XYZ file of C-alpha atoms in Angstrom:
601
model
C -26.980 -11.343 -12.019
C -27.621 -8.581 -14.553
C -28.816 -11.017 -17.219
C -31.503 -12.418 -14.935
C -32.755 -8.969 -13.934
C -32.834 -7.637 -17.475
C -34.396 -10.660 -19.132
C -37.203 -10.728 -16.579
C -37.956 -7.094 -17.331
C -37.655 -7.391 -21.100
C -39.422 -10.734 -21.521
C -42.164 -10.510 -18.900
C -44.663 -9.069 -21.329
C -43.724 -11.382 -24.191
C -43.178 -14.722 -22.486
C -46.704 -15.915 -23.192
C -46.147 -16.009 -26.947
C -42.957 -18.041 -26.466
C -44.713 -20.490 -24.170
C -47.535 -20.911 -26.680
C -45.099 -22.478 -29.178
C -45.144 -26.235 -29.451
C -41.942 -28.066 -28.410
C -41.320 -28.893 -32.068
C -41.529 -25.272 -33.221
C -38.419 -23.933 -34.867
C -36.871 -20.741 -33.509
C -35.586 -18.805 -36.507
C -32.859 -16.185 -36.716
C -35.586 -13.591 -37.070
C -37.151 -14.754 -33.793
C -33.845 -14.230 -32.010
C -32.480 -11.161 -33.784
C -35.594 -9.499 -35.154
C -36.625 -7.486 -32.085
C -34.800 -5.400 -29.553
C -36.022 -7.524 -26.636
C -34.849 -10.845 -28.011
C -31.605 -9.442 -29.458
C -30.796 -7.804 -26.128
C -31.363 -11.177 -24.478
C -28.711 -12.579 -26.805
C -26.340 -9.736 -25.863
C -26.846 -10.231 -22.122
C -24.760 -13.402 -22.022
C -21.666 -11.447 -23.037
C -21.815 -9.597 -19.724
C -21.077 -12.964 -18.089
C -17.842 -13.146 -20.073
C -16.309 -10.315 -18.022
C -14.209 -12.365 -15.621
C -13.565 -11.274 -12.047
C -10.172 -12.905 -11.473
C -10.390 -12.421 -7.726
C -13.687 -14.277 -7.450
C -12.402 -17.024 -9.741
C -9.611 -17.624 -7.256
C -11.956 -17.750 -4.286
C -13.867 -20.689 -2.845
C -11.840 -23.871 -2.815
C -9.186 -22.781 -5.297
C -6.835 -21.412 -2.633
C -4.589 -19.839 -5.223
C -3.549 -16.229 -5.152
C -3.167 -13.923 -8.100
C -0.322 -11.543 -7.456
C 2.639 -12.505 -9.571
C 4.148 -9.118 -8.793
C 5.637 -7.743 -5.595
C 2.389 -7.072 -3.696
C 1.532 -10.249 -1.831
C 2.821 -13.416 -0.244
C 0.969 -16.437 1.083
C 1.263 -19.409 3.382
C 1.464 -21.422 0.147
C 3.489 -20.482 -2.935
C 1.861 -17.904 -5.172
C 1.570 -19.125 -8.723
C 4.128 -17.675 -11.125
C 6.534 -16.434 -8.439
C 8.688 -19.359 -9.570
C 8.472 -18.258 -13.205
C 6.321 -21.231 -14.223
C 3.879 -19.370 -16.406
C 2.730 -22.632 -17.956
C 0.526 -22.998 -14.879
C -2.587 -21.181 -16.074
C -5.403 -23.608 -15.368
C -6.383 -21.820 -12.161
C -7.875 -18.768 -13.840
C -6.956 -18.488 -17.530
C -7.373 -21.903 -19.096
C -9.540 -24.866 -18.169
C -9.480 -28.363 -19.587
C -13.275 -28.418 -19.911
C -14.592 -24.893 -19.361
C -18.198 -24.661 -18.235
C -19.806 -21.769 -20.070
C -23.245 -22.262 -18.530
C -24.213 -19.930 -15.696
C -23.760 -21.327 -12.205
C -23.745 -19.673 -8.793
C -20.023 -20.380 -8.521
C -17.529 -18.058 -10.133
C -14.583 -20.415 -9.667
C -15.621 -22.235 -12.855
C -14.962 -19.137 -15.013
C -11.742 -18.787 -17.031
C -10.417 -15.849 -19.052
C -9.342 -17.718 -22.207
C -12.533 -19.676 -23.067
C -14.933 -16.973 -21.909
C -13.164 -14.277 -23.937
C -13.265 -16.286 -27.156
C -16.848 -17.333 -26.461
C -17.868 -13.699 -26.005
C -15.955 -12.626 -29.129
C -17.759 -15.238 -31.200
C -21.119 -14.100 -29.838
C -20.230 -10.487 -30.668
C -19.326 -11.398 -34.235
C -22.460 -13.486 -34.622
C -24.589 -10.633 -33.355
C -22.923 -8.120 -35.667
C -23.559 -10.440 -38.620
C -27.294 -10.495 -37.779
C -27.880 -6.751 -37.365
C -29.709 -6.545 -40.709
C -32.458 -8.716 -39.198
C -33.089 -6.070 -36.528
C -35.683 -4.010 -38.405
C -38.626 -3.207 -36.154
C -36.626 -0.979 -33.804
C -35.708 2.633 -33.234
C -32.309 3.915 -34.278
C -31.391 4.280 -30.602
C -32.215 0.630 -29.918
C -30.184 -0.583 -32.884
C -27.262 1.628 -31.863
C -27.366 0.247 -28.315
C -27.227 -3.336 -29.579
C -24.402 -2.642 -32.029
C -22.485 -0.552 -29.483
C -22.519 -3.343 -26.901
C -21.411 -5.928 -29.468
C -18.506 -3.758 -30.601
C -17.519 -2.991 -27.017
C -17.339 -6.627 -25.978
C -15.412 -7.640 -29.092
C -12.803 -4.975 -28.399
C -12.730 -5.386 -24.618
C -12.390 -9.179 -24.689
C -9.534 -9.012 -27.198
C -7.857 -6.481 -24.888
C -8.278 -8.797 -21.910
C -6.387 -11.536 -23.778
C -3.726 -9.146 -25.110
C -2.800 -8.034 -21.596
C -1.557 -11.547 -20.906
C -0.450 -12.853 -24.291
C 0.483 -9.894 -26.494
C -0.588 -9.439 -30.105
C -3.253 -11.829 -31.372
C -5.190 -12.803 -34.431
C -8.052 -10.289 -34.331
C -11.255 -12.212 -34.912
C -13.803 -9.835 -36.424
C -15.868 -12.332 -38.391
C -17.861 -15.474 -37.678
C -15.445 -18.341 -38.270
C -16.702 -21.649 -39.603
C -15.530 -24.890 -38.030
C -15.237 -26.344 -41.529
C -12.799 -23.686 -42.756
C -9.045 -23.794 -42.315
C -7.706 -21.259 -39.803
C -5.577 -18.637 -41.541
C -5.916 -15.412 -39.546
C -2.385 -14.075 -38.955
C -1.181 -13.225 -35.488
C -0.672 -9.447 -35.372
C 1.819 -7.363 -33.415
C 0.579 -5.815 -30.189
C 0.275 -2.389 -31.816
C -1.659 -3.811 -34.776
C -4.048 -5.690 -32.510
C -4.514 -2.632 -30.297
C -5.424 -0.553 -33.356
C -8.298 -2.924 -34.109
C -9.415 -2.853 -30.474
C -9.364 0.948 -30.622
C -11.486 0.989 -33.765
C -14.156 -1.172 -32.109
C -14.177 0.776 -28.842
C -14.272 4.145 -30.601
C -17.207 3.001 -32.747
C -18.941 1.633 -29.631
C -18.527 4.953 -27.796
C -20.266 6.779 -30.639
C -23.279 4.458 -30.434
C -23.821 3.810 -26.725
C -25.897 5.997 -24.393
C -24.249 8.048 -21.681
C -26.820 6.867 -19.120
C -29.215 4.017 -19.872
C -31.751 5.269 -17.337
C -31.955 8.592 -19.197
C -32.375 6.965 -22.613
C -35.577 5.564 -24.066
C -33.759 2.270 -24.631
C -33.310 1.825 -20.884
C -36.833 2.633 -19.698
C -37.977 -0.992 -19.635
C -35.276 -1.769 -17.083
C -35.243 1.564 -15.276
C -33.244 1.318 -12.058
C -31.551 -1.914 -13.122
C -29.153 -0.424 -15.660
C -26.234 0.284 -13.340
C -23.941 -2.319 -14.861
C -24.814 -1.626 -18.492
C -22.039 -0.708 -20.897
C -22.123 2.999 -21.736
C -20.216 5.611 -23.690
C -17.942 6.167 -20.660
C -17.110 2.461 -20.418
C -16.086 2.410 -24.066
C -14.082 5.637 -23.918
C -12.295 4.699 -20.688
C -11.292 1.330 -22.126
C -10.273 3.024 -25.382
C -7.885 5.283 -23.476
C -6.538 2.348 -21.486
C -5.976 0.302 -24.636
C -4.086 3.215 -26.237
C -1.938 3.769 -23.131
C -1.078 0.077 -22.905
C -0.103 0.051 -26.589
C 2.035 3.133 -25.968
C 3.796 1.646 -22.921
C 7.464 0.613 -23.132
C 7.012 -3.159 -23.069
C 4.288 -3.149 -25.707
C 6.124 -0.624 -27.845
C 9.319 -2.653 -27.609
C 7.513 -5.821 -28.688
C 6.103 -3.978 -31.714
C 8.970 -1.659 -32.717
C 12.015 -2.726 -30.690
C 12.113 0.568 -28.764
C 11.868 0.376 -24.973
C 10.204 3.802 -24.760
C 6.744 5.277 -24.802
C 5.120 5.707 -28.189
C 4.597 9.485 -28.140
C 1.715 9.646 -30.612
C -0.240 6.849 -28.943
C 0.364 8.506 -25.573
C -1.092 11.757 -26.929
C -4.142 9.932 -28.260
C -4.664 8.246 -24.888
C -4.364 11.580 -23.058
C -6.877 13.166 -25.429
C -9.398 10.356 -24.871
C -9.040 10.558 -21.093
C -9.495 14.321 -21.330
C -12.847 13.775 -23.001
C -13.883 11.181 -20.384
C -13.067 13.623 -17.576
C -14.894 16.474 -19.348
C -18.068 14.426 -19.880
C -18.035 13.157 -16.296
C -17.572 16.669 -14.930
C -20.315 18.169 -17.076
C -22.841 15.342 -16.718
C -22.075 14.133 -13.212
C -22.134 10.586 -14.568
C -19.134 9.620 -12.436
C -17.159 11.560 -9.856
C -14.435 10.739 -7.386
C -15.761 9.177 -4.208
C -15.325 11.396 -1.166
C -12.621 10.362 1.263
C -15.226 9.738 3.976
C -16.900 7.154 1.726
C -13.818 5.897 -0.165
C -14.425 2.293 0.864
C -17.743 2.355 -1.027
C -15.573 1.691 -4.075
C -14.773 -1.756 -2.687
C -17.389 -2.987 -0.215
C -20.772 -2.052 1.224
C -22.894 -3.269 4.097
C -25.795 -4.994 2.414
C -28.598 -6.494 4.534
C -30.185 -7.848 1.338
C -26.847 -9.159 0.041
C -27.763 -7.522 -3.266
C -26.370 -4.019 -2.871
C -23.227 -3.483 -4.878
C -20.175 -1.412 -4.075
C -18.983 1.218 -6.506
C -20.472 4.451 -5.258
C -20.014 7.408 -7.595
C -16.559 6.438 -8.846
C -16.540 2.867 -10.157
C -17.146 2.916 -13.899
C -17.003 -0.822 -14.443
C -17.500 -3.597 -11.928
C -17.716 -7.332 -12.570
C -21.247 -7.876 -13.794
C -22.130 -11.186 -12.135
C -23.829 -10.851 -8.747
C -23.437 -13.780 -6.384
C -25.034 -13.079 -2.962
C -22.558 -13.476 -0.091
C -19.821 -14.585 -2.496
C -17.004 -12.410 -1.268
C -13.356 -12.937 -0.580
C -13.209 -13.459 3.136
C -12.155 -16.330 5.346
C -14.150 -19.491 4.783
C -13.752 -20.393 8.461
C -15.395 -17.291 9.855
C -16.314 -18.931 13.144
C -12.715 -19.028 14.284
C -10.824 -16.426 12.301
C -11.733 -12.786 11.666
C -8.397 -11.611 10.328
C -7.852 -13.337 6.995
C -8.937 -10.457 4.856
C -9.182 -11.670 1.286
C -8.400 -15.388 1.501
C -9.410 -18.826 2.711
C -9.040 -20.126 6.243
C -6.013 -22.411 5.850
C -4.079 -20.269 3.365
C -3.928 -16.533 3.482
C -2.490 -13.870 1.189
C -0.852 -10.934 2.904
C 0.952 -7.726 1.858
C 4.712 -7.836 1.535
C 6.855 -5.441 3.521
C 8.607 -4.303 0.349
C 5.230 -3.250 -1.085
C 4.226 -1.500 2.147
C 7.146 0.885 1.543
C 5.135 2.491 -1.272
C 2.840 4.058 1.312
C 4.379 7.426 2.102
C 3.823 9.706 5.046
C 0.836 11.839 5.983
C 2.868 14.904 5.017
C 2.858 13.583 1.444
C 6.505 12.596 1.184
C 7.856 9.134 0.334
C 9.385 7.330 3.303
C 12.870 7.518 1.754
C 12.731 11.325 1.573
C 15.039 12.747 4.295
C 12.364 15.279 5.221
C 9.538 12.737 5.506
C 9.892 12.110 9.218
C 9.678 8.363 8.727
C 11.060 6.444 11.707
C 12.131 2.875 10.818
C 11.830 1.975 14.503
C 8.217 3.183 14.582
C 7.237 2.305 11.029
C 3.437 2.510 11.214
C 3.052 5.967 12.688
C 2.175 8.997 10.571
C 1.638 7.163 7.284
C -0.490 7.925 4.205
C -4.177 7.720 5.300
C -4.759 4.932 2.765
C -2.321 2.782 4.737
C -4.717 2.708 7.692
C -7.667 1.712 5.513
C -5.794 -0.942 3.517
C -3.409 -2.538 6.013
C -3.639 -4.493 9.257
C -0.420 -4.178 11.276
C 0.479 -5.202 14.799
C -1.961 -3.879 17.402
C -4.837 -2.988 15.051
C -8.235 -3.780 16.562
C -9.987 -6.644 14.768
C -12.999 -7.448 16.966
C -15.237 -4.995 18.827
C -17.411 -7.464 20.756
C -14.557 -9.394 22.334
C -16.262 -11.117 25.243
C -15.924 -14.781 24.296
C -12.522 -16.399 24.826
C -11.983 -16.977 21.091
C -12.947 -13.389 20.364
C -10.574 -12.118 23.063
C -7.605 -13.859 21.471
C -8.478 -12.196 18.158
C -9.378 -8.765 19.509
C -6.149 -7.119 18.367
C -3.760 -8.146 15.603
C -0.789 -9.987 17.123
C 1.749 -9.932 14.299
C 5.080 -9.862 16.128
C 7.414 -12.829 15.622
C 5.645 -14.970 18.228
C 2.232 -13.368 17.891
C -0.980 -15.337 17.691
C -1.609 -14.180 14.118
C 1.921 -14.678 12.843
C 2.677 -17.620 10.580
C 3.149 -20.947 12.384
C 1.865 -20.157 15.849
C -1.894 -20.166 15.101
C -1.947 -23.494 13.234
C -3.347 -25.426 16.196
C -6.201 -22.929 16.490
C -7.242 -23.453 12.880
C -6.061 -20.014 11.899
C -3.519 -19.377 9.161
C -1.181 -16.588 10.115
C 0.708 -13.906 8.245
C 4.083 -14.751 6.725
C 5.057 -11.064 6.444
C 3.787 -9.338 9.584
C 0.727 -7.805 7.867
C -2.798 -8.532 6.731
C -4.862 -6.378 4.411
C -8.456 -5.258 4.876
C -9.308 -3.407 1.688
C -12.042 -5.904 0.820
C -13.202 -7.001 4.252
C -14.351 -4.470 6.848
C -13.999 -4.873 10.566
C -17.016 -6.705 11.882
C -16.802 -9.516 9.376
C -16.673 -12.097 12.167
C -19.157 -14.088 14.255
C -18.616 -12.068 17.446
C -19.468 -8.725 15.868
C -21.962 -10.706 13.769
C -21.823 -8.549 10.656
C -20.120 -10.998 8.310
C -23.319 -11.975 6.501
C -24.336 -8.461 5.512
C -21.836 -7.079 3.086
C -20.732 -7.348 -0.528
C -17.202 -6.896 -1.845
C -16.141 -6.554 -5.490
C -12.913 -5.586 -7.202
C -13.486 -2.662 -9.596
C -12.392 -3.160 -13.193
C -12.270 0.584 -13.888
C -12.452 3.535 -11.504
C -12.471 7.220 -12.334
C -9.294 7.510 -10.240
C -7.645 5.208 -12.785
C -8.743 7.539 -15.584
C -7.061 10.477 -13.818
C -3.801 8.630 -13.180
C -3.703 7.137 -16.685
C -4.317 10.629 -18.047
C -1.340 11.922 -16.032
C 0.898 9.157 -17.376
C -0.267 9.648 -20.971
C 0.045 13.438 -20.862
C 3.530 13.213 -19.343
C 4.828 10.793 -21.946
C 2.887 12.208 -24.864
C 3.160 15.947 -24.324
C 6.525 15.847 -22.629
C 6.652 17.337 -19.116
C 4.908 17.048 -15.740
C 3.224 20.391 -16.439
C 1.994 19.312 -19.875
C -1.639 18.713 -20.680
C -3.774 17.567 -23.543
C -4.791 20.571 -25.710
C -8.452 20.354 -24.654
C -7.698 19.597 -20.996
C -7.890 21.912 -18.004
C -5.626 19.655 -15.919
C -1.891 19.161 -16.271
C -0.369 15.771 -15.583
C 0.629 17.000 -12.115
C -2.869 18.360 -11.436
C -4.399 14.951 -12.131
C -2.084 13.157 -9.700
C -2.661 15.803 -7.048
C -6.423 15.347 -7.341
C -6.072 11.717 -6.281
C -3.606 12.606 -3.537
C -5.790 15.433 -2.222
C -8.795 13.118 -2.073
C -6.700 10.871 0.208
C -5.988 13.864 2.481
C -2.441 14.331 1.158
C -0.890 17.631 0.013
C 0.273 18.287 -3.533
C 3.534 16.785 -4.700
C 6.459 18.992 -3.772
C 8.503 20.693 -6.478
C 11.383 18.202 -6.320
C 9.039 15.449 -7.536
C 7.628 17.457 -10.430
C 10.861 19.054 -11.614
C 11.678 16.391 -14.202
C 9.948 13.758 -16.273
C 11.790 10.884 -14.577
C 11.137 12.141 -11.038
C 7.448 12.591 -11.740
C 7.087 9.203 -13.447
C 8.477 7.538 -10.321
C 5.724 9.226 -8.311
C 3.082 8.026 -10.767
C 4.407 4.489 -10.290
C 4.250 4.857 -6.514
C 0.851 6.567 -6.565
C -0.646 3.783 -8.677
C 0.781 1.193 -6.274
C -0.944 2.790 -3.281
C -4.223 3.929 -4.849
C -4.823 0.574 -6.563
C -3.232 -1.737 -4.008
C -4.513 -5.316 -4.346
C -6.942 -4.361 -7.160
C -5.185 -6.415 -9.831
C -3.306 -3.583 -11.573
C 0.202 -4.162 -10.287
C 1.013 -7.273 -12.327
C 0.076 -5.513 -15.558
C 1.604 -2.143 -14.642
C 5.076 -3.459 -13.797
C 5.135 -5.495 -16.995
C 3.955 -2.760 -19.345
C 6.495 -0.350 -17.856
C 9.142 -3.000 -18.606
C 10.376 -2.941 -15.013
C 8.888 -6.124 -13.543
C 12.309 -7.785 -13.679
C 14.123 -4.903 -11.976
C 15.880 -6.021 -8.765
C 13.773 -3.779 -6.531
C 10.609 -5.617 -7.596
C 11.901 -9.172 -7.277
C 12.419 -9.467 -3.520
C 9.283 -10.231 -1.532
C 10.023 -9.457 2.092
C 8.632 -9.766 5.614
C 9.218 -7.570 8.638
C 10.408 -9.441 11.731
C 10.064 -7.791 15.122
C 9.262 -8.287 18.765
C 6.709 -6.285 20.695
C 8.220 -3.992 23.298
C 6.848 -3.294 26.747
C 5.184 -0.122 25.464
C 3.503 -2.019 22.634
C 5.830 -0.595 20.001
C 7.904 -2.872 17.749
C 11.538 -3.535 18.660
C 14.356 -5.548 17.051
C 12.981 -4.840 13.585
C 14.566 -6.418 10.539
C 13.540 -7.041 6.944
C 13.813 -10.587 5.631
C 13.532 -11.863 2.061
C 10.947 -14.642 1.878
C 10.730 -15.167 -1.881
C 12.756 -13.961 -4.826
C 10.505 -13.806 -7.862
C 11.737 -15.348 -11.093
C 11.251 -12.920 -13.954
C 13.083 -13.029 -17.249
C 12.433 -11.350 -20.574
C 10.159 -14.172 -21.690
C 7.859 -13.489 -18.741
C 6.676 -10.279 -20.408
C 4.103 -12.504 -22.100
C 2.462 -15.722 -21.017
C 2.975 -18.830 -23.113
C 0.080 -20.151 -25.144
C -0.888 -23.703 -24.325
C 0.792 -26.124 -26.727
C -2.475 -27.343 -28.203
C -3.262 -23.804 -29.322
C 0.005 -23.072 -31.101
C -0.447 -26.322 -32.992
C -3.761 -25.201 -34.461
C -2.155 -23.631 -37.519
C 1.192 -22.297 -38.702
C 0.235 -18.632 -38.490
C -0.259 -18.750 -34.712
C 3.269 -18.906 -33.218
C 4.315 -19.327 -29.580
C 5.513 -16.316 -27.593
C 9.302 -15.747 -27.509
C 11.252 -17.851 -25.020
C 8.524 -20.437 -24.480
């Protein structure tokens, strides 16, 4: 964990003086906030408040977070039924445990965000005590505090909408009076904090004097690029149709906020290009964004592209089957319940020639649906016949050597139950987070780490394209300081995935191009936790095409190809206008009159 690494480095030289104190000695505010080392130790705990939803849902929770159209499971996925009151799995907790433990399932978004916000405010209120430091050290402390205050408010806003923005240390003896703001008003305060943080934070901690004490262990530290990337994201979210409608009543993009977002992303891209701080991962190493082989179980994925990863390191704590001795195919879930891609979502993956599957010129054959697809399809998706085990000599390994996902296949839902293996309810598995070899027969399952990125440079490019399109007006528009048009940015991500540029018919109009941005985000960020937020902020999550979660039924023909294919609806998601925002728990809306419940709840 970053806190452990950093505190050892910072405090090693000064621990003797702390140990010399008698048990009755009083630790004063000056002791805690008077030096860079001790103040940074106070700041470190806020890194733990960055919640990795996917890890929270691991272990024994057996719940799946995809209340969009991406995934299905052998058990109902929370919120597919519209019951957004059910939040205890990952947002709320009756008795949240804020102390560090080697178990991320105890972490929850709501308590950890407010805990981190309070720490940020407390730290900001004590900055005057930080005297015996360089200006760079003081800026680094203040920049981190401002970043976490803004970021953690944004994390809550994504679920709940506008909030009371807490930018002061609240006393438990004072009556709560902070008004709940509109989304746009809250986002403006987030932007102010993130913009101020960006001006204070270093570009690279290893290159700054402030990072020399922890040289080589600064990879997860918050930097100028973190703050600017989140600033652009916050602006784009505030500009998006759902957020704009909640603030102004207009189900359209806010043009001025879109321009501001595009301008911020332009600066992020410029700095990254000029400094080499981050760059797009090569296609040959694309999976380094998500997982790495790690004999020490301490290496982290992210490569050159991931700007922000979850900051808590738990060795071997990855989302793979808990029953690895009998099941190598449950990529991303537990052994008795498994989340799998829906067939409706699989349709977002186009063809290797770059065209969507519904384009008449694409060459897509519905009777041979897995041939000639987008290269990302073959990295993300397990379909019938894909090899799962290389060293298939044992009988159990032989039965799992190749994916058997036809109607009566060994890995299809229902048939494997007696073997202790949960099958697929849709005819697919996914493997974005779990490489082949993560099984006892190939014996590589103990040597890798898998984390879900919170921000990738690819996201910056695609958010820039969306912001430039809706701020500056056309697919060929660009921010004034940018070298890339909106179309150029999308093509960069496509080209990296070995796809050609978008054809003219998909860049000829704003609407046609926006549909390709929606599809491109679906494929590039499949199963990374973006889809739920994207569909909502675009105000399209309740559209009919996103409500039906489907499976593909088929038999395997004599030549190994699928026959008798048909699409079947498994679940119809419940999504009404009120589902744009989650409900606050009743105990919270009863705290004071100025904190109302979200509409419809």
